[in-house]
mmCIF file of C-alpha atoms and ligand atoms in Angstrom:
data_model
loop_
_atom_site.group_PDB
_atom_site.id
_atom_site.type_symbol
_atom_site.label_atom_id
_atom_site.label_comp_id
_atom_site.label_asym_id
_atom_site.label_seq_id
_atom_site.Cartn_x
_atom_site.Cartn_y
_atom_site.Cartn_z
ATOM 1 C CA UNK A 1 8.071 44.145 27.535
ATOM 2 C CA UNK A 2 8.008 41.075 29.570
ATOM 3 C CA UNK A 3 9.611 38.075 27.726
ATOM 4 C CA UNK A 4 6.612 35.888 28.383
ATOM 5 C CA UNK A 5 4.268 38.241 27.163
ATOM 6 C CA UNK A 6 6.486 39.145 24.654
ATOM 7 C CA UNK A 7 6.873 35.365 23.797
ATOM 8 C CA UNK A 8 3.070 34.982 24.281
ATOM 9 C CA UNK A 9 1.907 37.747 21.909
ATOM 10 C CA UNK A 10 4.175 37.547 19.032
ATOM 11 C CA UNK A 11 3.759 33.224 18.972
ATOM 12 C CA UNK A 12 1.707 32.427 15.496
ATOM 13 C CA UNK A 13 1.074 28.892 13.951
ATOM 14 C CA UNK A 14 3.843 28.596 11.279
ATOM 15 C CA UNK A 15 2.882 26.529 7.962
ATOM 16 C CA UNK A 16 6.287 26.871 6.393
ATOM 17 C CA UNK A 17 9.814 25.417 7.417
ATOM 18 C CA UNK A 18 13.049 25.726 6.776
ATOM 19 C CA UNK A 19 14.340 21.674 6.105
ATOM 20 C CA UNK A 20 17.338 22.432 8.481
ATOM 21 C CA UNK A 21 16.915 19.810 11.594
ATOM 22 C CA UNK A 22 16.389 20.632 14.729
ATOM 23 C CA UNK A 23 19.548 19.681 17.042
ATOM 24 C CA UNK A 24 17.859 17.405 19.928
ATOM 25 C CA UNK A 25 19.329 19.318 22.939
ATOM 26 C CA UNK A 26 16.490 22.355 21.571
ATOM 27 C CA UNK A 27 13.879 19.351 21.161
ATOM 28 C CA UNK A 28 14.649 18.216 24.660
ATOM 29 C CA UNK A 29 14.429 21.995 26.119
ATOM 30 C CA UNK A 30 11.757 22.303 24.542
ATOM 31 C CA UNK A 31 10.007 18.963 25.558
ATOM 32 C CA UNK A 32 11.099 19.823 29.426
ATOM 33 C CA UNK A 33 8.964 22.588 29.377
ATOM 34 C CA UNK A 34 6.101 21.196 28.159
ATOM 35 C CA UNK A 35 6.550 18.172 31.141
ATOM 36 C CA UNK A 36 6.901 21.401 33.662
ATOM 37 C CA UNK A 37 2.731 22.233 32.717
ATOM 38 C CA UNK A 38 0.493 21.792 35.694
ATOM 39 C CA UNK A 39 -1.532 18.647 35.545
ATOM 40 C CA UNK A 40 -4.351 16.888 37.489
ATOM 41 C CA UNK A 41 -3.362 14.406 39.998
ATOM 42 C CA UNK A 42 -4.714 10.871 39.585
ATOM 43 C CA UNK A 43 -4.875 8.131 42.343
ATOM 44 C CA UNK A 44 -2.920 4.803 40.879
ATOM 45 C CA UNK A 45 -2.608 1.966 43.268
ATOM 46 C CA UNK A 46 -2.489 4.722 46.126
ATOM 47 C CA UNK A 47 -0.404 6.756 44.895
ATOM 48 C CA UNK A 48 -1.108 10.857 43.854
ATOM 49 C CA UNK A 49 0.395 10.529 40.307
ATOM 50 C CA UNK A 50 0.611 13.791 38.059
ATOM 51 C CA UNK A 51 1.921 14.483 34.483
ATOM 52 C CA UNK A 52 -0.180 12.010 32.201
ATOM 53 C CA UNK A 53 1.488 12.444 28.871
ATOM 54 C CA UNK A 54 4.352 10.964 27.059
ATOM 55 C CA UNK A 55 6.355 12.156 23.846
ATOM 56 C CA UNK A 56 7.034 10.723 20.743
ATOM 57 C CA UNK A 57 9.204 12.434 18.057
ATOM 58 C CA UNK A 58 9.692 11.718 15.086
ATOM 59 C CA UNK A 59 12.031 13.145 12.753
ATOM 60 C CA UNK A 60 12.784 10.119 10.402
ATOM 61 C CA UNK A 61 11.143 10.698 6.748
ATOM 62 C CA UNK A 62 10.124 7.497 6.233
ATOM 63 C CA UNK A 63 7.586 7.505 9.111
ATOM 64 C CA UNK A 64 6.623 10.951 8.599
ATOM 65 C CA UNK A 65 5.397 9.946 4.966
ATOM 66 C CA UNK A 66 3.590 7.101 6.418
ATOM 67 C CA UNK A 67 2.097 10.078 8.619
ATOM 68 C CA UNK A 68 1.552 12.370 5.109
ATOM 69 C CA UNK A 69 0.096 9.312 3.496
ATOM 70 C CA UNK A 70 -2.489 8.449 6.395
ATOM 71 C CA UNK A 71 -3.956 11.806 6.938
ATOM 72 C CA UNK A 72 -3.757 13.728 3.523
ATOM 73 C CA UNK A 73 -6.767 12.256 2.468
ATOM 74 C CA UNK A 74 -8.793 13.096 5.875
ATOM 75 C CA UNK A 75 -7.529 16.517 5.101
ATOM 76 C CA UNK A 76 -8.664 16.195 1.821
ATOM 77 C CA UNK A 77 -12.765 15.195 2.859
ATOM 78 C CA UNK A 78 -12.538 18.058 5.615
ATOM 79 C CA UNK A 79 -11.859 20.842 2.479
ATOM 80 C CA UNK A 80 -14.488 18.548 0.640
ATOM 81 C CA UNK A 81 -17.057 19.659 3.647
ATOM 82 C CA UNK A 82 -16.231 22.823 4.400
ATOM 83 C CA UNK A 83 -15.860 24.524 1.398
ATOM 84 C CA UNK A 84 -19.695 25.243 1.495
ATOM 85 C CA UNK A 85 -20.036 26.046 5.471
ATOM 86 C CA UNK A 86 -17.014 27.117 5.653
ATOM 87 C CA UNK A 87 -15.726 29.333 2.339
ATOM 88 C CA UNK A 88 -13.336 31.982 4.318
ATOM 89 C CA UNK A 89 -11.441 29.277 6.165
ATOM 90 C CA UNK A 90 -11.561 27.388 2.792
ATOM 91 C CA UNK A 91 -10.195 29.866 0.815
ATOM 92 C CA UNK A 92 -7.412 30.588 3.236
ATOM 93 C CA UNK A 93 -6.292 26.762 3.491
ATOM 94 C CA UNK A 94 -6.265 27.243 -0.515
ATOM 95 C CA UNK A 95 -4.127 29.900 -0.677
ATOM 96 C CA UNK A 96 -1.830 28.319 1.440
ATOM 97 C CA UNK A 97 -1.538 25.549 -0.729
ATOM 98 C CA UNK A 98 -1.449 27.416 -3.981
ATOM 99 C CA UNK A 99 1.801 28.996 -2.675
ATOM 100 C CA UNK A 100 3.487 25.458 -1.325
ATOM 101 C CA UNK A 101 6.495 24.280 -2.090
ATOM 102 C CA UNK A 102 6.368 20.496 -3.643
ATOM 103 C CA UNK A 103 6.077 17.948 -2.293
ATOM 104 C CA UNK A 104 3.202 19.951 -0.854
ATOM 105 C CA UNK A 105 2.299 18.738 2.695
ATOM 106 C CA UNK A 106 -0.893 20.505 4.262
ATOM 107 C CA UNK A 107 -1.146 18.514 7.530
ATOM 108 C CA UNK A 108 2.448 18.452 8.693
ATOM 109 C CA UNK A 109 3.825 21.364 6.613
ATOM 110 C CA UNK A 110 6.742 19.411 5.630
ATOM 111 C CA UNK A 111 8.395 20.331 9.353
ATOM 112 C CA UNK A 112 11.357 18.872 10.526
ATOM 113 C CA UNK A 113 9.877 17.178 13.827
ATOM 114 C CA UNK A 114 6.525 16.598 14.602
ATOM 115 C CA UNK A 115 6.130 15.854 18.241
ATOM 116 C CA UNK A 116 3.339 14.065 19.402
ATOM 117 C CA UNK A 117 2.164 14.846 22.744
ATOM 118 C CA UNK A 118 -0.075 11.556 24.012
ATOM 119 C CA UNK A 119 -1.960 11.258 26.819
ATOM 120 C CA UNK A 120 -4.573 9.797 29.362
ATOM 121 C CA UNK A 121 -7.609 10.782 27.385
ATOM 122 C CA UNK A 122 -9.212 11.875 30.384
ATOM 123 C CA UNK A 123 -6.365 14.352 31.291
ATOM 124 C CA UNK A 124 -7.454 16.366 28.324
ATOM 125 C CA UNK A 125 -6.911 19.727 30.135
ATOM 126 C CA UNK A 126 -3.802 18.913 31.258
ATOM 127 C CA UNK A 127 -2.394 17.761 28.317
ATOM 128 C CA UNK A 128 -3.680 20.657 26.225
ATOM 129 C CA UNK A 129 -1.347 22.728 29.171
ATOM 130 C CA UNK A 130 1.785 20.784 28.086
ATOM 131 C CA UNK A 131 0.974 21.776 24.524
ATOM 132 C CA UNK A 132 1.016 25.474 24.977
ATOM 133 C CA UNK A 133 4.389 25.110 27.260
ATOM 134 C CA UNK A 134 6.244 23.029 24.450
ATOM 135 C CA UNK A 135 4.644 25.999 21.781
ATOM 136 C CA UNK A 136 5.541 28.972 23.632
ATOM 137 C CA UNK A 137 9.062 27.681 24.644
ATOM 138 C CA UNK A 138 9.503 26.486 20.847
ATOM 139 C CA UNK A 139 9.000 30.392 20.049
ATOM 140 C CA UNK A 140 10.871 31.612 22.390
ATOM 141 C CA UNK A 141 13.839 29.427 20.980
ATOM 142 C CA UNK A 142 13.707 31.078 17.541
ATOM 143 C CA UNK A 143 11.507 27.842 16.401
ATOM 144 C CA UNK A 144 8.308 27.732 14.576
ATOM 145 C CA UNK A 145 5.082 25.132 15.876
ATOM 146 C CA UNK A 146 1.916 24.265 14.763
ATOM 147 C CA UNK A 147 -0.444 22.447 16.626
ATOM 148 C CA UNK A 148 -1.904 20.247 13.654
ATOM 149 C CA UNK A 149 -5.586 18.160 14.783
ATOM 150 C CA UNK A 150 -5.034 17.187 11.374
ATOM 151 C CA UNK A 151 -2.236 15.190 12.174
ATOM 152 C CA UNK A 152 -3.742 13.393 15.004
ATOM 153 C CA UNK A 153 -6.027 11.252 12.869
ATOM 154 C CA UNK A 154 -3.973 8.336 12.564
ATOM 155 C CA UNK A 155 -5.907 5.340 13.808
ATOM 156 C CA UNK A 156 -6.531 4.404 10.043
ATOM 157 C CA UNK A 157 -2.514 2.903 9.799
ATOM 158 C CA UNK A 158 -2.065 -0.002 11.970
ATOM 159 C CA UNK A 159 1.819 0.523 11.567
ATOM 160 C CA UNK A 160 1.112 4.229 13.472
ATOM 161 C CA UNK A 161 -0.514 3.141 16.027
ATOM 162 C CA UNK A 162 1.421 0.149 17.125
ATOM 163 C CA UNK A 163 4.816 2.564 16.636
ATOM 164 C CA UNK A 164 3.307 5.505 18.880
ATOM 165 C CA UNK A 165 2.268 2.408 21.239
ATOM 166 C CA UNK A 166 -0.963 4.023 21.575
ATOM 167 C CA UNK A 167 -2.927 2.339 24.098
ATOM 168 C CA UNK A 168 -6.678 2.081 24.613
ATOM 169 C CA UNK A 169 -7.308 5.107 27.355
ATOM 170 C CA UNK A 170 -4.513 7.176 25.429
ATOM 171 C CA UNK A 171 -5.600 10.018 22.903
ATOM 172 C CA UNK A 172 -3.172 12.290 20.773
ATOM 173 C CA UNK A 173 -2.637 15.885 21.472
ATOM 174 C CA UNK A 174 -1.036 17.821 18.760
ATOM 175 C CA UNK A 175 0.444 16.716 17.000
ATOM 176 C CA UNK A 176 3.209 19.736 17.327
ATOM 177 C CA UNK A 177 4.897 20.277 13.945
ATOM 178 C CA UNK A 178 8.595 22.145 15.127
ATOM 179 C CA UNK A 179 11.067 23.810 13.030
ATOM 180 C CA UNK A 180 12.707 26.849 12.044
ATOM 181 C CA UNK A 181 10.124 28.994 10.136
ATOM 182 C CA UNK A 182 10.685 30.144 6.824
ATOM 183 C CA UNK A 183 8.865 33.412 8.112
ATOM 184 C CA UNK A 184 7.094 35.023 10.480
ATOM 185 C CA UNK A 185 3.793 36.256 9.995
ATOM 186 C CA UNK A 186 2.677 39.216 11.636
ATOM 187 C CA UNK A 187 -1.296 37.858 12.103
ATOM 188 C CA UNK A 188 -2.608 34.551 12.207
ATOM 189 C CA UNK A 189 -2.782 33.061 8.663
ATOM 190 C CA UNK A 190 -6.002 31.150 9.294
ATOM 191 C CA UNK A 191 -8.414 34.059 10.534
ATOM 192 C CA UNK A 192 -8.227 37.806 10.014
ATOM 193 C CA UNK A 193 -7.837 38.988 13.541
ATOM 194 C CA UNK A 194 -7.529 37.699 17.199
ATOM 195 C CA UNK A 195 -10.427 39.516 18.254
ATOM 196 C CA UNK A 196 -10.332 41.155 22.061
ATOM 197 C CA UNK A 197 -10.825 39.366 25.073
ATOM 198 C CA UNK A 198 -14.562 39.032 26.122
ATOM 199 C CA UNK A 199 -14.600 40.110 29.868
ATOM 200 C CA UNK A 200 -17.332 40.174 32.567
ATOM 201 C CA UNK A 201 -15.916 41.899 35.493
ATOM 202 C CA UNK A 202 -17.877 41.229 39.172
HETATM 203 C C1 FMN B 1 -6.990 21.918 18.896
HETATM 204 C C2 FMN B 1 -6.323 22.654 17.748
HETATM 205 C C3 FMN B 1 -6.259 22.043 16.506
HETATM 206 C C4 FMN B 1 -5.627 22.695 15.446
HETATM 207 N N1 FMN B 1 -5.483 22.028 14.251
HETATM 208 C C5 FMN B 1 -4.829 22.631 13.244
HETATM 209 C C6 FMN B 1 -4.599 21.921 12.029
HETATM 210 O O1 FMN B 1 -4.953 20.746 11.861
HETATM 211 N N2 FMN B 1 -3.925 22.577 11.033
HETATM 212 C C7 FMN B 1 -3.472 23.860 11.188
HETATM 213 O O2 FMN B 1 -2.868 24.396 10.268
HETATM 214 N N3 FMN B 1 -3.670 24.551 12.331
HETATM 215 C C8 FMN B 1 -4.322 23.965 13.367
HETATM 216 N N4 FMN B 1 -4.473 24.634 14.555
HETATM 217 C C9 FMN B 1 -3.905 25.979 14.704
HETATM 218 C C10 FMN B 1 -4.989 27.063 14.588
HETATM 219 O O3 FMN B 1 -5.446 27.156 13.257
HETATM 220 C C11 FMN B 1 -4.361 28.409 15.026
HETATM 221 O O4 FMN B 1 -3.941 28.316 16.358
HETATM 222 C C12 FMN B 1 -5.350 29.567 14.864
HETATM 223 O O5 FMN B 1 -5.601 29.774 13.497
HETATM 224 C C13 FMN B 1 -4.801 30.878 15.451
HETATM 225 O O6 FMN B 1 -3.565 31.229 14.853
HETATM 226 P P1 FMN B 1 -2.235 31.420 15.721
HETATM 227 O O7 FMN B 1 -1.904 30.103 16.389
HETATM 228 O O8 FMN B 1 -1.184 31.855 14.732
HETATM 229 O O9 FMN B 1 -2.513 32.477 16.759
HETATM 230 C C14 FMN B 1 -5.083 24.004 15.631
HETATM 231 C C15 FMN B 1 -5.150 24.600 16.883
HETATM 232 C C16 FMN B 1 -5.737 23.933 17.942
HETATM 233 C C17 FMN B 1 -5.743 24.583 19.303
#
């Protein structure tokens, strides 16, 4: 099959990683592809610019339980909500972390990197491009992503913000958890099936 459909088809959210790190030069590949995404051009003092994101990784622990410690309860309120509305995608989220290892982690899954992907707020579409670059080259690199909303929700911890230097007209995409997986699973965890495409044809 061709690789990129190949890459494309067999790509699924991982929720469990391996704590080996990830060696930079594969962060870095994988970063460059996401910066290769088409974008929307934007006039600046005259000038056609393109690509409005920026990266952040982080990899140290220290932050990333700062991270843990400012969205786990978020997480926490969303189960609260949706367990009602909700009780399939409840239950699944539960089972996931019945079977977690400790220290049990459901908005970063304990991953070795989690890459934030930040951006122009108003350069939402390209920005969500860059995101599925960086996750299908991850795959296709033998690593494992997750694109976590969860883990965007950071405003709460002053400390965060000022370390992503988030700025006023800047959002969070991803956060992008990266790592090896400790498996592969053959359908997506969080919903039964990818259902067909719907298609009109003129
Ligand atoms: C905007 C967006 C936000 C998401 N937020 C989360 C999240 O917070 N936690 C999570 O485990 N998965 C999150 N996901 C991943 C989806 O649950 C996943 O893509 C979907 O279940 C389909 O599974 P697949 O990626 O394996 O095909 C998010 C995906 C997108 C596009």
């Amino acid at each position: 099959m061709n690789p990129v459909i190949e890459a494309i088809n067999s790509r699924r959210s991982i929720r469990a990683y391996e704590p080996t790190p990830v060696p930079r030069d594969i962060i870095n590949a994988v970063i460059e592809a996401g910066n290769l995404a088409p974008s929307r051009g934007r006039m600046e003092n005259g000038e056609i610019l393109f690509q409005p994101w920026r990266f952040v990784v982080v990899e140290g622990q220290e932050f990333k339980q700062k991270l843990v410690q400012t969205t786990n309860p978020i997480w926490k309120q969303s189960m609260e909500r949706i367990k009602e509305t909700h009780p399939e995608t409840y239950e699944n989220a539960m089972n996931l972390y019945e079977t977690m290892d400790e220290p049990k982690d459901m908005v970063y899954y304990s991953a070795p990197v989690v890459l934030f992907v930040i951006g122009l707020a108003s350069y939402d579409v390209s920005c969500a491009l860059a995101c599925e670059n960086i996750m299908l080259a991850a795959h296709s690199l033998g690593l494992g992503s997750c694109y976590v909303g969860f883990g965007s929700m950071v405003k709460g911890n002053t400390d965060v913000v000022k370390a992503l230097e988030l700025t006023d007209d800047e959002r969070i995409f991803g956060p992008i958890v990266l790592g090896y997986p400790k498996d592969l699973p053959e359908e997506p965890v969080m919903r039964s099936e990818k259902k067909p495409p719907k298609i009109k044809w003129i």
